[in-house]
Amino acid sequence: MEPPKRRRSNTRARLLEGALEVFAERGFHGASVEDICERAGFTRGAFYSNFGSKDELVLALFQATTDRLLGQIEALLPDLANQPGTLLDAVLGLLDETAPDQRQWHLISAEFTLHALRDPEAAEALNKQRAMFRKSLTRLVEQIAEAGGLELTVPAEQFVRMVMALHEGARSQSLLEPREVPAGSLEHTFLPMVLEAVSRPSR
Amino acid sequence: MEPPKRRRSNTRARLLEGALEVFAERGFHGASVEDICERAGFTRGAFYSNFGSKDELVLALFQATTDRLLGQIEALLPDLANQPGTLLDAVLGLLDETAPDQRQWHLISAEFTLHALRDPEAAEALNKQRAMFRKSLTRLVEQIAEAGGLELTVPAEQFVRMVMALHEGARSQSLLEPREVPAGSLEHTFLPMVLEAVSRPSR
DNA sequence: TGTATTCAATACAGAACTGTATCCTACTCT
DNA sequence: AGAGTAGGATACAGTTCTGTATTGAATACA
């Protein structure tokens, strides 16, 4: 058998993964601890040996996704900043590649957001995560703009907020009506216009 | 005492109202039938005398909000279409005035959407409601554009989809960070640019 | 005025869920 | 090889929730 530490952390990881799936399927309240354990191939004994409560699991899961997000950004940023392609390709690429499974990620993300809108502590955690993500995107925008000889007429962060807002709303529509709103269609139609409107050649 | 029919429908209305509040506070799964009854000032007897189950209540509540929305739109459209103001003022005005309590409406709306993303039947109902709302907005846009001598270079419905997506994402940010993102700020900053980009004087 | 009916309250049965306490198994370390 | 330990399974207690069945009160109607 495996050494115990690796075994334990593996169990924990599988429980977190199971929680991600089950939360996406049924929501936080709708998913029972037993559902999660079953999905991960364990019983509640394993769960309470790794987490103090369901609430604690939610926090841990949030932290885990935050860490994963951070790691992915660090891995992707250098490529996107230097490699060819337009500013928007880079920004939308980062948004998409950090959410490999669009549907699951959106469900979890919406669930977290809803939770945060009701719980100030969760809101703080979520806002920190979003601020971090936004900052990465903002820097990416600034770098590419400068490299391309462009100057923005609004703060880059404001522009990024707008992109994130549109992306979130558009994803919701795409998931609800995949035929009518193909993924990314709204972004690709309108964001070039916005970028055009807020940028000019730097002197 | 009241005549029984009025009494009954009043009870039903109060239960729906209570459900709206409690759902907004705790979410669908988090709110128990008893919570809802207590909020409305009744016991579960009243509830099961008016609704067959919690699921049925959710459907009824959705239908009720849909009806309310429809009524409000009909009341507002004539004013907005004819009275002065820009196209964007009219569109954003309609979006805002149909959601008097931004926070509660967003919570309920997000909850419904999440529900619909997991339940095809709910998705169909939600899509119908959204289609109706979108159609009203689209016609409003078309009317005002024509009256103002403007021509859109993209389908009006596509433009409206984009406005709705941005509005939804922006509202989420505003509720999470009211100080950093005042309500409506993203829309008012960027939508004029988009409109400028997709419209031209009609020949 | 008396009877029937409607609506909501109360009492209750059954299910599901959380969290705890105990036990068992497999690995570690000497 | 044998003792100790950690991780996970099993069994259980207590709570909470949904939904039903019954009861009581107020109104309509004859």
CSV table of C-alpha atoms (C1' of nucleotides) in Angstrom, one decimal:
chain,number,residue,atom,x,y,z
A,1,MET,CA,0.0,0.0,0.0
A,2,GLU,CA,0.9,3.6,-0.2
A,3,PRO,CA,2.6,5.4,2.5
A,4,PRO,CA,0.0,6.9,4.8
A,5,LYS,CA,0.7,10.6,4.1
A,6,ARG,CA,0.3,10.2,0.4
A,7,ARG,CA,-2.7,8.0,0.9
A,8,ARG,CA,-4.3,10.6,3.1
A,9,SER,CA,-3.7,13.4,0.8
A,10,ASN,CA,-4.9,11.3,-2.1
A,11,THR,CA,-8.1,10.5,-0.3
A,12,ARG,CA,-8.6,14.2,0.5
A,13,ALA,CA,-8.0,15.1,-3.2
A,14,ARG,CA,-10.5,12.5,-4.3
A,15,LEU,CA,-13.1,13.8,-1.9
A,16,LEU,CA,-12.5,17.3,-3.1
A,17,GLU,CA,-12.9,16.2,-6.7
A,18,GLY,CA,-16.1,14.3,-5.8
A,19,ALA,CA,-17.4,17.3,-4.0
A,20,LEU,CA,-16.7,19.5,-7.1
A,21,GLU,CA,-18.7,17.1,-9.3
A,22,VAL,CA,-21.6,16.6,-6.9
A,23,PHE,CA,-21.8,20.3,-6.0
A,24,ALA,CA,-22.0,21.1,-9.7
A,25,GLU,CA,-24.8,18.5,-10.2
A,26,ARG,CA,-26.9,19.3,-7.2
A,27,GLY,CA,-25.7,22.5,-5.6
A,28,PHE,CA,-24.2,22.9,-2.1
A,29,HIS,CA,-27.3,22.3,-0.1
A,30,GLY,CA,-28.6,19.6,-2.4
A,31,ALA,CA,-25.5,17.5,-2.2
A,32,SER,CA,-25.2,15.4,1.0
A,33,VAL,CA,-22.0,14.4,2.5
A,34,GLU,CA,-22.8,10.8,1.7
A,35,ASP,CA,-23.3,11.7,-2.0
A,36,ILE,CA,-19.9,13.2,-2.1
A,37,CYS,CA,-18.3,10.2,-0.4
A,38,GLU,CA,-20.0,7.8,-2.6
A,39,ARG,CA,-18.8,9.6,-5.7
A,40,ALA,CA,-15.3,9.5,-4.4
A,41,GLY,CA,-15.5,5.9,-3.5
A,42,PHE,CA,-15.4,6.3,0.3
A,43,THR,CA,-17.8,6.4,3.2
A,44,ARG,CA,-18.5,9.1,5.7
A,45,GLY,CA,-15.8,7.8,7.9
A,46,ALA,CA,-13.1,9.0,5.5
A,47,PHE,CA,-14.9,12.3,5.1
A,48,TYR,CA,-15.0,13.2,8.8
A,49,SER,CA,-11.5,12.0,9.1
A,50,ASN,CA,-10.4,14.6,6.6
A,51,PHE,CA,-12.8,17.5,7.1
A,52,GLY,CA,-14.5,18.8,10.2
A,53,SER,CA,-17.8,19.5,8.6
A,54,LYS,CA,-19.5,20.2,5.3
A,55,ASP,CA,-18.9,23.9,5.7
A,56,GLU,CA,-15.2,23.3,6.2
A,57,LEU,CA,-15.2,21.2,3.0
A,58,VAL,CA,-16.7,24.1,1.1
A,59,LEU,CA,-14.0,26.4,2.2
A,60,ALA,CA,-11.3,23.8,1.4
A,61,LEU,CA,-12.8,23.3,-2.0
A,62,PHE,CA,-12.8,27.0,-2.7
A,63,GLN,CA,-9.2,27.2,-1.6
A,64,ALA,CA,-8.3,24.3,-3.8
A,65,THR,CA,-9.8,25.9,-6.9
A,66,THR,CA,-8.2,29.2,-6.0
A,67,ASP,CA,-4.8,27.5,-5.8
A,68,ARG,CA,-5.4,25.6,-9.1
A,69,LEU,CA,-6.4,28.8,-10.8
A,70,LEU,CA,-3.3,30.6,-9.5
A,71,GLY,CA,-1.1,27.8,-10.8
A,72,GLN,CA,-2.8,27.8,-14.2
A,73,ILE,CA,-2.4,31.5,-14.6
A,74,GLU,CA,1.2,31.4,-13.8
A,75,ALA,CA,1.7,28.7,-16.3
A,76,LEU,CA,-0.2,30.4,-19.1
A,77,LEU,CA,0.7,34.0,-18.6
A,78,PRO,CA,4.2,34.0,-20.1
A,79,ASP,CA,3.1,32.2,-23.2
A,80,LEU,CA,0.1,34.5,-23.8
A,81,ALA,CA,2.0,37.7,-23.1
A,82,ASN,CA,4.8,36.9,-25.6
A,83,GLN,CA,3.3,34.6,-28.2
A,84,PRO,CA,1.6,36.0,-31.3
A,85,GLY,CA,-2.1,36.8,-31.4
A,86,THR,CA,-4.2,39.8,-30.5
A,87,LEU,CA,-4.9,41.2,-27.1
A,88,LEU,CA,-8.4,39.8,-27.1
A,89,ASP,CA,-7.3,36.4,-28.1
A,90,ALA,CA,-5.0,36.3,-25.1
A,91,VAL,CA,-7.6,37.6,-22.6
A,92,LEU,CA,-10.3,35.3,-23.8
A,93,GLY,CA,-7.9,32.4,-24.1
A,94,LEU,CA,-6.9,32.9,-20.4
A,95,LEU,CA,-10.6,33.0,-19.4
A,96,ASP,CA,-11.4,29.9,-21.3
A,97,GLU,CA,-8.3,27.8,-20.5
A,98,THR,CA,-8.7,28.3,-16.8
A,99,ALA,CA,-12.1,26.8,-17.1
A,100,PRO,CA,-11.6,23.6,-19.1
A,101,ASP,CA,-15.1,22.3,-18.4
A,102,GLN,CA,-17.1,25.3,-19.0
A,103,ARG,CA,-20.3,23.9,-17.7
A,104,GLN,CA,-19.0,22.5,-14.4
A,105,TRP,CA,-16.9,25.6,-13.8
A,106,HIS,CA,-19.8,27.9,-14.4
A,107,LEU,CA,-22.1,25.9,-12.1
A,108,ILE,CA,-19.5,25.9,-9.3
A,109,SER,CA,-18.6,29.5,-9.8
A,110,ALA,CA,-22.2,30.6,-9.8
A,111,GLU,CA,-22.8,28.5,-6.7
A,112,PHE,CA,-19.8,30.1,-4.9
A,113,THR,CA,-21.0,33.6,-6.0
A,114,LEU,CA,-24.5,33.0,-4.7
A,115,HIS,CA,-23.0,31.7,-1.4
A,116,ALA,CA,-20.8,34.8,-1.2
A,117,LEU,CA,-23.7,37.1,-1.8
A,118,ARG,CA,-25.2,35.7,1.4
A,119,ASP,CA,-22.1,35.3,3.6
A,120,PRO,CA,-19.8,38.3,4.0
A,121,GLU,CA,-16.9,36.0,5.0
A,122,ALA,CA,-17.2,34.0,1.8
A,123,ALA,CA,-17.6,37.3,-0.1
A,124,GLU,CA,-14.3,38.4,1.1
A,125,ALA,CA,-12.6,35.2,0.0
A,126,LEU,CA,-14.2,35.3,-3.3
A,127,ASN,CA,-13.4,38.9,-3.9
A,128,LYS,CA,-9.8,38.2,-3.1
A,129,GLN,CA,-9.7,35.5,-5.7
A,130,ARG,CA,-11.4,37.6,-8.3
A,131,ALA,CA,-9.1,40.5,-7.5
A,132,MET,CA,-6.1,38.2,-8.1
A,133,PHE,CA,-7.5,36.9,-11.3
A,134,ARG,CA,-8.4,40.4,-12.5
A,135,LYS,CA,-4.9,41.7,-11.7
A,136,SER,CA,-3.4,39.0,-13.8
A,137,LEU,CA,-5.7,39.8,-16.7
A,138,THR,CA,-5.1,43.5,-16.2
A,139,ARG,CA,-1.3,43.1,-16.4
A,140,LEU,CA,-1.7,40.9,-19.4
A,141,VAL,CA,-3.7,43.6,-21.1
A,142,GLU,CA,-1.3,46.3,-20.2
A,143,GLN,CA,1.7,44.3,-21.5
A,144,ILE,CA,0.2,43.4,-24.8
A,145,ALA,CA,-1.1,46.9,-25.3
A,146,GLU,CA,2.2,48.4,-24.7
A,147,ALA,CA,4.0,45.8,-26.9
A,148,GLY,CA,1.5,46.5,-29.7
A,149,GLY,CA,1.9,50.3,-29.4
A,150,LEU,CA,-1.5,50.8,-28.1
A,151,GLU,CA,-2.8,53.1,-25.3
A,152,LEU,CA,-6.0,52.6,-23.5
A,153,THR,CA,-8.3,55.5,-22.8
A,154,VAL,CA,-9.9,53.8,-19.8
A,155,PRO,CA,-8.1,52.1,-16.9
A,156,ALA,CA,-7.1,48.6,-18.0
A,157,GLU,CA,-8.7,47.2,-14.9
A,158,GLN,CA,-12.0,48.7,-15.8
A,159,PHE,CA,-11.8,47.2,-19.2
A,160,VAL,CA,-11.0,43.8,-17.7
A,161,ARG,CA,-14.0,44.1,-15.3
A,162,MET,CA,-16.2,44.7,-18.3
A,163,VAL,CA,-14.7,41.7,-20.2
A,164,MET,CA,-15.3,39.5,-17.1
A,165,ALA,CA,-18.8,40.7,-16.7
A,166,LEU,CA,-19.7,40.1,-20.3
A,167,HIS,CA,-18.0,36.8,-20.3
A,168,GLU,CA,-20.0,35.6,-17.3
A,169,GLY,CA,-23.3,36.7,-18.6
A,170,ALA,CA,-22.6,35.3,-22.1
A,171,ARG,CA,-21.6,32.0,-20.7
A,172,SER,CA,-24.8,31.8,-18.8
A,173,GLN,CA,-26.7,32.4,-22.1
A,174,SER,CA,-24.6,29.9,-24.0
A,175,LEU,CA,-25.2,27.1,-21.4
A,176,LEU,CA,-28.9,27.8,-21.4
A,177,GLU,CA,-29.3,28.1,-25.2
A,178,PRO,CA,-26.2,26.4,-26.8
A,179,ARG,CA,-27.8,26.5,-30.3
A,180,GLU,CA,-28.8,30.1,-30.2
A,181,VAL,CA,-25.7,31.4,-28.5
A,182,PRO,CA,-22.6,29.4,-29.4
A,183,ALA,CA,-19.9,29.7,-26.7
A,184,GLY,CA,-17.9,32.9,-27.2
A,185,SER,CA,-20.1,34.3,-29.9
A,186,LEU,CA,-21.1,37.4,-28.0
A,187,GLU,CA,-17.6,38.1,-26.8
A,188,HIS,CA,-16.1,37.7,-30.3
A,189,THR,CA,-18.8,39.9,-31.8
A,190,PHE,CA,-18.7,42.8,-29.5
A,191,LEU,CA,-15.4,43.0,-27.7
A,192,PRO,CA,-13.4,44.0,-30.7
A,193,MET,CA,-15.6,47.0,-31.0
A,194,VAL,CA,-15.1,48.0,-27.4
A,195,LEU,CA,-11.4,47.5,-27.7
A,196,GLU,CA,-11.3,49.7,-30.8
A,197,ALA,CA,-13.3,52.3,-28.9
A,198,VAL,CA,-11.0,52.5,-25.9
A,199,SER,CA,-7.6,52.2,-27.5
A,200,ARG,CA,-5.5,54.4,-29.8
A,201,PRO,CA,-1.9,54.3,-31.0
A,202,SER,CA,0.4,55.5,-28.3
A,203,ARG,CA,2.2,58.6,-29.3
B,1,MET,CA,-64.0,37.7,7.7
B,2,GLU,CA,-63.1,37.7,4.2
B,3,PRO,CA,-64.9,35.7,1.6
B,4,PRO,CA,-63.1,32.4,1.3
B,5,LYS,CA,-61.9,32.8,-2.2
B,6,ARG,CA,-60.2,36.1,-1.5
B,7,ARG,CA,-58.9,34.7,1.7
B,8,ARG,CA,-57.4,31.7,-0.1
B,9,SER,CA,-55.8,33.7,-2.8
B,10,ASN,CA,-54.4,36.1,-0.3
B,11,THR,CA,-52.8,33.2,1.6
B,12,ARG,CA,-51.4,31.9,-1.6
B,13,ALA,CA,-50.0,35.3,-2.4
B,14,ARG,CA,-48.4,35.7,1.0
B,15,LEU,CA,-46.9,32.3,0.8
B,16,LEU,CA,-45.4,33.2,-2.6
B,17,GLU,CA,-44.1,36.4,-1.2
B,18,GLY,CA,-42.6,34.6,1.8
B,19,ALA,CA,-41.0,32.1,-0.5
B,20,LEU,CA,-39.4,34.8,-2.6
B,21,GLU,CA,-37.8,36.3,0.5
B,22,VAL,CA,-36.7,33.1,2.1
B,23,PHE,CA,-35.4,31.7,-1.2
B,24,ALA,CA,-33.4,34.9,-1.7
B,25,GLU,CA,-31.9,34.5,1.8
B,26,ARG,CA,-31.1,30.9,1.9
B,27,GLY,CA,-31.5,29.4,-1.6
B,28,PHE,CA,-34.0,26.8,-2.8
B,29,HIS,CA,-32.5,23.9,-1.0
B,30,GLY,CA,-31.6,25.9,2.1
B,31,ALA,CA,-35.1,27.1,2.7
B,32,SER,CA,-37.5,24.7,4.3
B,33,VAL,CA,-41.2,24.7,3.7
B,34,GLU,CA,-41.6,25.6,7.4
B,35,ASP,CA,-39.3,28.6,7.0
B,36,ILE,CA,-41.5,29.9,4.2
B,37,CYS,CA,-44.7,29.3,6.1
B,38,GLU,CA,-43.3,31.0,9.2
B,39,ARG,CA,-42.2,34.0,7.2
B,40,ALA,CA,-45.7,34.3,5.7
B,41,GLY,CA,-47.4,33.8,9.1
B,42,PHE,CA,-48.8,30.4,8.5
B,43,THR,CA,-48.1,26.8,9.2
B,44,ARG,CA,-47.5,23.9,6.9
B,45,GLY,CA,-51.2,23.2,6.8
B,46,ALA,CA,-51.7,26.3,4.8
B,47,PHE,CA,-48.9,25.5,2.5
B,48,TYR,CA,-50.0,22.0,1.6
B,49,SER,CA,-53.5,23.2,1.2
B,50,ASN,CA,-52.2,25.6,-1.5
B,51,PHE,CA,-49.4,23.7,-3.1
B,52,GLY,CA,-48.8,20.1,-3.7
B,53,SER,CA,-45.1,20.2,-2.9
B,54,LYS,CA,-42.0,22.4,-2.7
B,55,ASP,CA,-41.3,21.8,-6.3
B,56,GLU,CA,-44.7,22.9,-7.3
B,57,LEU,CA,-44.2,26.1,-5.3
B,58,VAL,CA,-41.0,26.8,-7.2
B,59,LEU,CA,-42.9,26.5,-10.5
B,60,ALA,CA,-45.7,28.7,-9.2
B,61,LEU,CA,-43.3,31.3,-8.0
B,62,PHE,CA,-41.5,31.3,-11.3
B,63,GLN,CA,-44.8,31.7,-13.1
B,64,ALA,CA,-45.8,34.5,-10.7
B,65,THR,CA,-42.6,36.4,-11.4
B,66,THR,CA,-43.0,35.9,-15.1
B,67,ASP,CA,-46.5,37.3,-15.0
B,68,ARG,CA,-45.4,40.3,-12.9
B,69,LEU,CA,-42.5,40.9,-15.3
B,70,LEU,CA,-44.9,40.8,-18.3
B,71,GLY,CA,-47.2,43.2,-16.7
B,72,GLN,CA,-44.5,45.7,-15.8
B,73,ILE,CA,-43.1,45.6,-19.3
B,74,GLU,CA,-46.5,46.3,-20.8
B,75,ALA,CA,-46.9,49.2,-18.4
B,76,LEU,CA,-43.4,50.6,-19.1
B,77,LEU,CA,-42.9,50.1,-22.8
B,78,PRO,CA,-45.2,52.8,-24.2
B,79,ASP,CA,-43.6,55.5,-21.9
B,80,LEU,CA,-40.0,54.5,-22.7
B,81,ALA,CA,-40.6,54.2,-26.5
B,82,ASN,CA,-42.1,57.6,-26.9
B,83,GLN,CA,-40.7,59.8,-24.1
B,84,PRO,CA,-37.4,61.6,-24.5
B,85,GLY,CA,-34.0,60.1,-23.6
B,86,THR,CA,-31.5,58.0,-25.4
B,87,LEU,CA,-31.8,54.5,-26.6
B,88,LEU,CA,-29.6,53.2,-23.8
B,89,ASP,CA,-31.4,55.1,-21.1
B,90,ALA,CA,-34.6,53.3,-22.2
B,91,VAL,CA,-33.0,49.9,-22.3
B,92,LEU,CA,-31.2,50.2,-19.0
B,93,GLY,CA,-34.3,51.8,-17.5
B,94,LEU,CA,-36.4,48.9,-18.4
B,95,LEU,CA,-33.8,46.4,-17.1
B,96,ASP,CA,-33.6,48.3,-13.8
B,97,GLU,CA,-37.3,49.1,-13.2
B,98,THR,CA,-38.4,45.6,-13.7
B,99,ALA,CA,-36.0,44.7,-10.8
B,100,PRO,CA,-36.9,47.2,-8.1
B,101,ASP,CA,-34.9,45.3,-5.4
B,102,GLN,CA,-31.7,44.6,-7.3
B,103,ARG,CA,-30.2,42.4,-4.7
B,104,GLN,CA,-33.2,40.2,-4.1
B,105,TRP,CA,-34.0,40.0,-7.8
B,106,HIS,CA,-30.5,39.0,-8.7
B,107,LEU,CA,-30.4,36.3,-6.0
B,108,ILE,CA,-33.7,34.8,-7.1
B,109,SER,CA,-32.8,35.1,-10.8
B,110,ALA,CA,-29.4,33.5,-10.3
B,111,GLU,CA,-31.0,30.7,-8.3
B,112,PHE,CA,-33.6,30.1,-11.0
B,113,THR,CA,-30.8,30.0,-13.6
B,114,LEU,CA,-28.8,27.6,-11.7
B,115,HIS,CA,-31.8,25.4,-11.3
B,116,ALA,CA,-32.5,25.6,-15.0
B,117,LEU,CA,-29.0,24.6,-15.8
B,118,ARG,CA,-29.6,21.4,-14.1
B,119,ASP,CA,-33.2,20.7,-15.1
B,120,PRO,CA,-34.2,20.8,-18.8
B,121,GLU,CA,-37.8,21.5,-18.0
B,122,ALA,CA,-37.0,24.5,-15.9
B,123,ALA,CA,-34.6,25.6,-18.6
B,124,GLU,CA,-37.4,25.6,-21.2
B,125,ALA,CA,-39.6,27.7,-18.9
B,126,LEU,CA,-36.7,30.1,-18.1
B,127,ASN,CA,-35.8,30.4,-21.8
B,128,LYS,CA,-39.3,31.3,-22.7
B,129,GLN,CA,-39.4,34.0,-20.1
B,130,ARG,CA,-36.1,35.4,-21.2
B,131,ALA,CA,-37.1,35.2,-24.9
B,132,MET,CA,-40.2,37.2,-24.1
B,133,PHE,CA,-38.2,39.8,-22.2
B,134,ARG,CA,-35.6,39.9,-24.9
B,135,LYS,CA,-38.2,40.4,-27.6
B,136,SER,CA,-39.7,43.4,-25.7
B,137,LEU,CA,-36.2,44.9,-25.4
B,138,THR,CA,-35.4,44.2,-29.0
B,139,ARG,CA,-38.5,45.9,-30.2
B,140,LEU,CA,-37.8,48.8,-28.0
B,141,VAL,CA,-34.4,49.2,-29.5
B,142,GLU,CA,-35.7,48.9,-33.0
B,143,GLN,CA,-38.4,51.5,-32.4
B,144,ILE,CA,-36.1,54.0,-30.8
B,145,ALA,CA,-33.4,53.5,-33.3
B,146,GLU,CA,-35.8,54.1,-36.2
B,147,ALA,CA,-37.3,57.1,-34.5
B,148,GLY,CA,-33.8,58.5,-34.0
B,149,GLY,CA,-32.8,57.9,-37.5
B,150,LEU,CA,-30.3,55.2,-36.6
B,151,GLU,CA,-29.6,51.9,-38.3
B,152,LEU,CA,-27.9,49.0,-36.5
B,153,THR,CA,-25.2,47.0,-38.2
B,154,VAL,CA,-25.9,43.9,-36.1
B,155,PRO,CA,-29.3,42.4,-35.4
B,156,ALA,CA,-31.0,44.2,-32.6
B,157,GLU,CA,-31.6,41.0,-30.8
B,158,GLN,CA,-27.9,40.3,-30.8
B,159,PHE,CA,-27.2,43.7,-29.3
B,160,VAL,CA,-29.9,43.1,-26.7
B,161,ARG,CA,-28.3,39.8,-25.8
B,162,MET,CA,-25.1,41.5,-25.3
B,163,VAL,CA,-26.6,44.2,-23.1
B,164,MET,CA,-28.3,41.6,-21.0
B,165,ALA,CA,-25.2,39.5,-20.6
B,166,LEU,CA,-23.1,42.5,-19.6
B,167,HIS,CA,-25.9,43.7,-17.2
B,168,GLU,CA,-26.0,40.4,-15.5
B,169,GLY,CA,-22.3,40.1,-15.0
B,170,ALA,CA,-22.0,43.7,-13.9
B,171,ARG,CA,-24.8,43.4,-11.4
B,172,SER,CA,-23.0,40.4,-9.9
B,173,GLN,CA,-19.8,42.5,-9.5
B,174,SER,CA,-21.8,45.4,-8.1
B,175,LEU,CA,-23.4,43.3,-5.4
B,176,LEU,CA,-20.1,41.7,-4.5
B,177,GLU,CA,-18.1,45.0,-4.4
B,178,PRO,CA,-20.6,47.9,-4.1
B,179,ARG,CA,-17.8,50.4,-3.4
B,180,GLU,CA,-15.5,49.4,-6.3
B,181,VAL,CA,-18.3,48.9,-8.8
B,182,PRO,CA,-21.2,51.2,-8.3
B,183,ALA,CA,-24.4,49.9,-9.8
B,184,GLY,CA,-24.6,50.6,-13.5
B,185,SER,CA,-21.1,51.9,-13.8
B,186,LEU,CA,-19.8,49.3,-16.2
B,187,GLU,CA,-22.9,49.6,-18.4
B,188,HIS,CA,-22.8,53.4,-18.5
B,189,THR,CA,-19.1,53.4,-19.3
B,190,PHE,CA,-19.0,50.8,-22.1
B,191,LEU,CA,-22.4,50.5,-23.7
B,192,PRO,CA,-22.3,53.9,-25.4
B,193,MET,CA,-19.2,52.8,-27.1
B,194,VAL,CA,-20.8,49.6,-28.3
B,195,LEU,CA,-23.8,51.4,-29.5
B,196,GLU,CA,-21.7,53.9,-31.4
B,197,ALA,CA,-19.8,51.1,-33.0
B,198,VAL,CA,-22.9,49.2,-34.2
B,199,SER,CA,-25.1,52.1,-35.3
B,200,ARG,CA,-24.9,54.6,-38.2
B,201,PRO,CA,-27.3,57.2,-39.5
B,202,SER,CA,-29.9,55.5,-41.7
B,203,ARG,CA,-29.7,56.5,-45.3
C,1,DT,C1',-80.9,28.7,12.5
C,2,DG,C1',-78.7,24.7,11.2
C,3,DT,C1',-75.9,22.3,7.9
C,4,DA,C1',-72.3,21.8,4.7
C,5,DT,C1',-68.0,23.3,3.2
C,6,DT,C1',-63.6,25.4,3.0
C,7,DC,C1',-59.3,26.6,4.9
C,8,DA,C1',-55.7,26.4,8.0
C,9,DA,C1',-53.7,24.3,12.5
C,10,DT,C1',-52.1,20.3,14.8
C,11,DA,C1',-50.4,15.9,15.4
C,12,DC,C1',-47.9,12.3,13.4
C,13,DA,C1',-45.3,8.9,10.4
C,14,DG,C1',-41.4,8.1,7.7
C,15,DA,C1',-37.2,9.4,5.4
C,16,DA,C1',-32.8,11.6,5.1
C,17,DC,C1',-29.0,13.8,6.9
C,18,DT,C1',-25.3,15.2,10.0
C,19,DG,C1',-22.0,14.1,13.2
C,20,DT,C1',-20.0,10.8,16.8
C,21,DA,C1',-18.1,6.7,18.7
C,22,DT,C1',-16.2,2.5,18.0
C,23,DC,C1',-13.9,-1.0,15.5
C,24,DC,C1',-10.9,-3.0,12.1
C,25,DT,C1',-7.2,-3.3,8.9
C,26,DA,C1',-2.9,-2.3,7.0
C,27,DC,C1',1.2,0.0,7.4
C,28,DT,C1',5.4,1.7,10.2
C,29,DC,C1',9.1,1.2,13.0
C,30,DT,C1',11.9,-1.1,16.2
D,1,DA,C1',8.1,-10.5,14.2
D,2,DG,C1',5.4,-7.7,17.2
D,3,DA,C1',3.6,-3.3,19.1
D,4,DG,C1',1.8,1.0,18.0
D,5,DT,C1',-0.7,4.0,15.0
D,6,DA,C1',-3.2,6.1,11.3
D,7,DG,C1',-7.0,6.0,8.1
D,8,DG,C1',-11.2,4.5,6.9
D,9,DA,C1',-15.5,1.5,7.7
D,10,DT,C1',-19.5,0.6,10.4
D,11,DA,C1',-23.0,1.3,13.6
D,12,DC,C1',-25.7,4.6,16.0
D,13,DA,C1',-28.0,8.7,18.1
D,14,DG,C1',-30.2,13.0,17.4
D,15,DT,C1',-32.1,16.3,14.5
D,16,DT,C1',-34.7,18.1,10.7
D,17,DC,C1',-37.5,17.9,7.0
D,18,DT,C1',-41.4,16.5,3.9
D,19,DG,C1',-45.8,15.1,3.4
D,20,DT,C1',-50.3,13.1,5.3
D,21,DA,C1',-54.3,12.6,8.2
D,22,DT,C1',-57.1,14.6,11.4
D,23,DT,C1',-59.3,18.3,13.7
D,24,DG,C1',-61.3,22.8,14.5
D,25,DA,C1',-63.1,27.2,13.2
D,26,DA,C1',-65.3,30.4,10.3
D,27,DT,C1',-68.2,31.3,6.4
D,28,DA,C1',-71.8,30.3,2.9
D,29,DC,C1',-76.2,28.8,2.1
D,30,DA,C1',-80.6,26.8,2.6
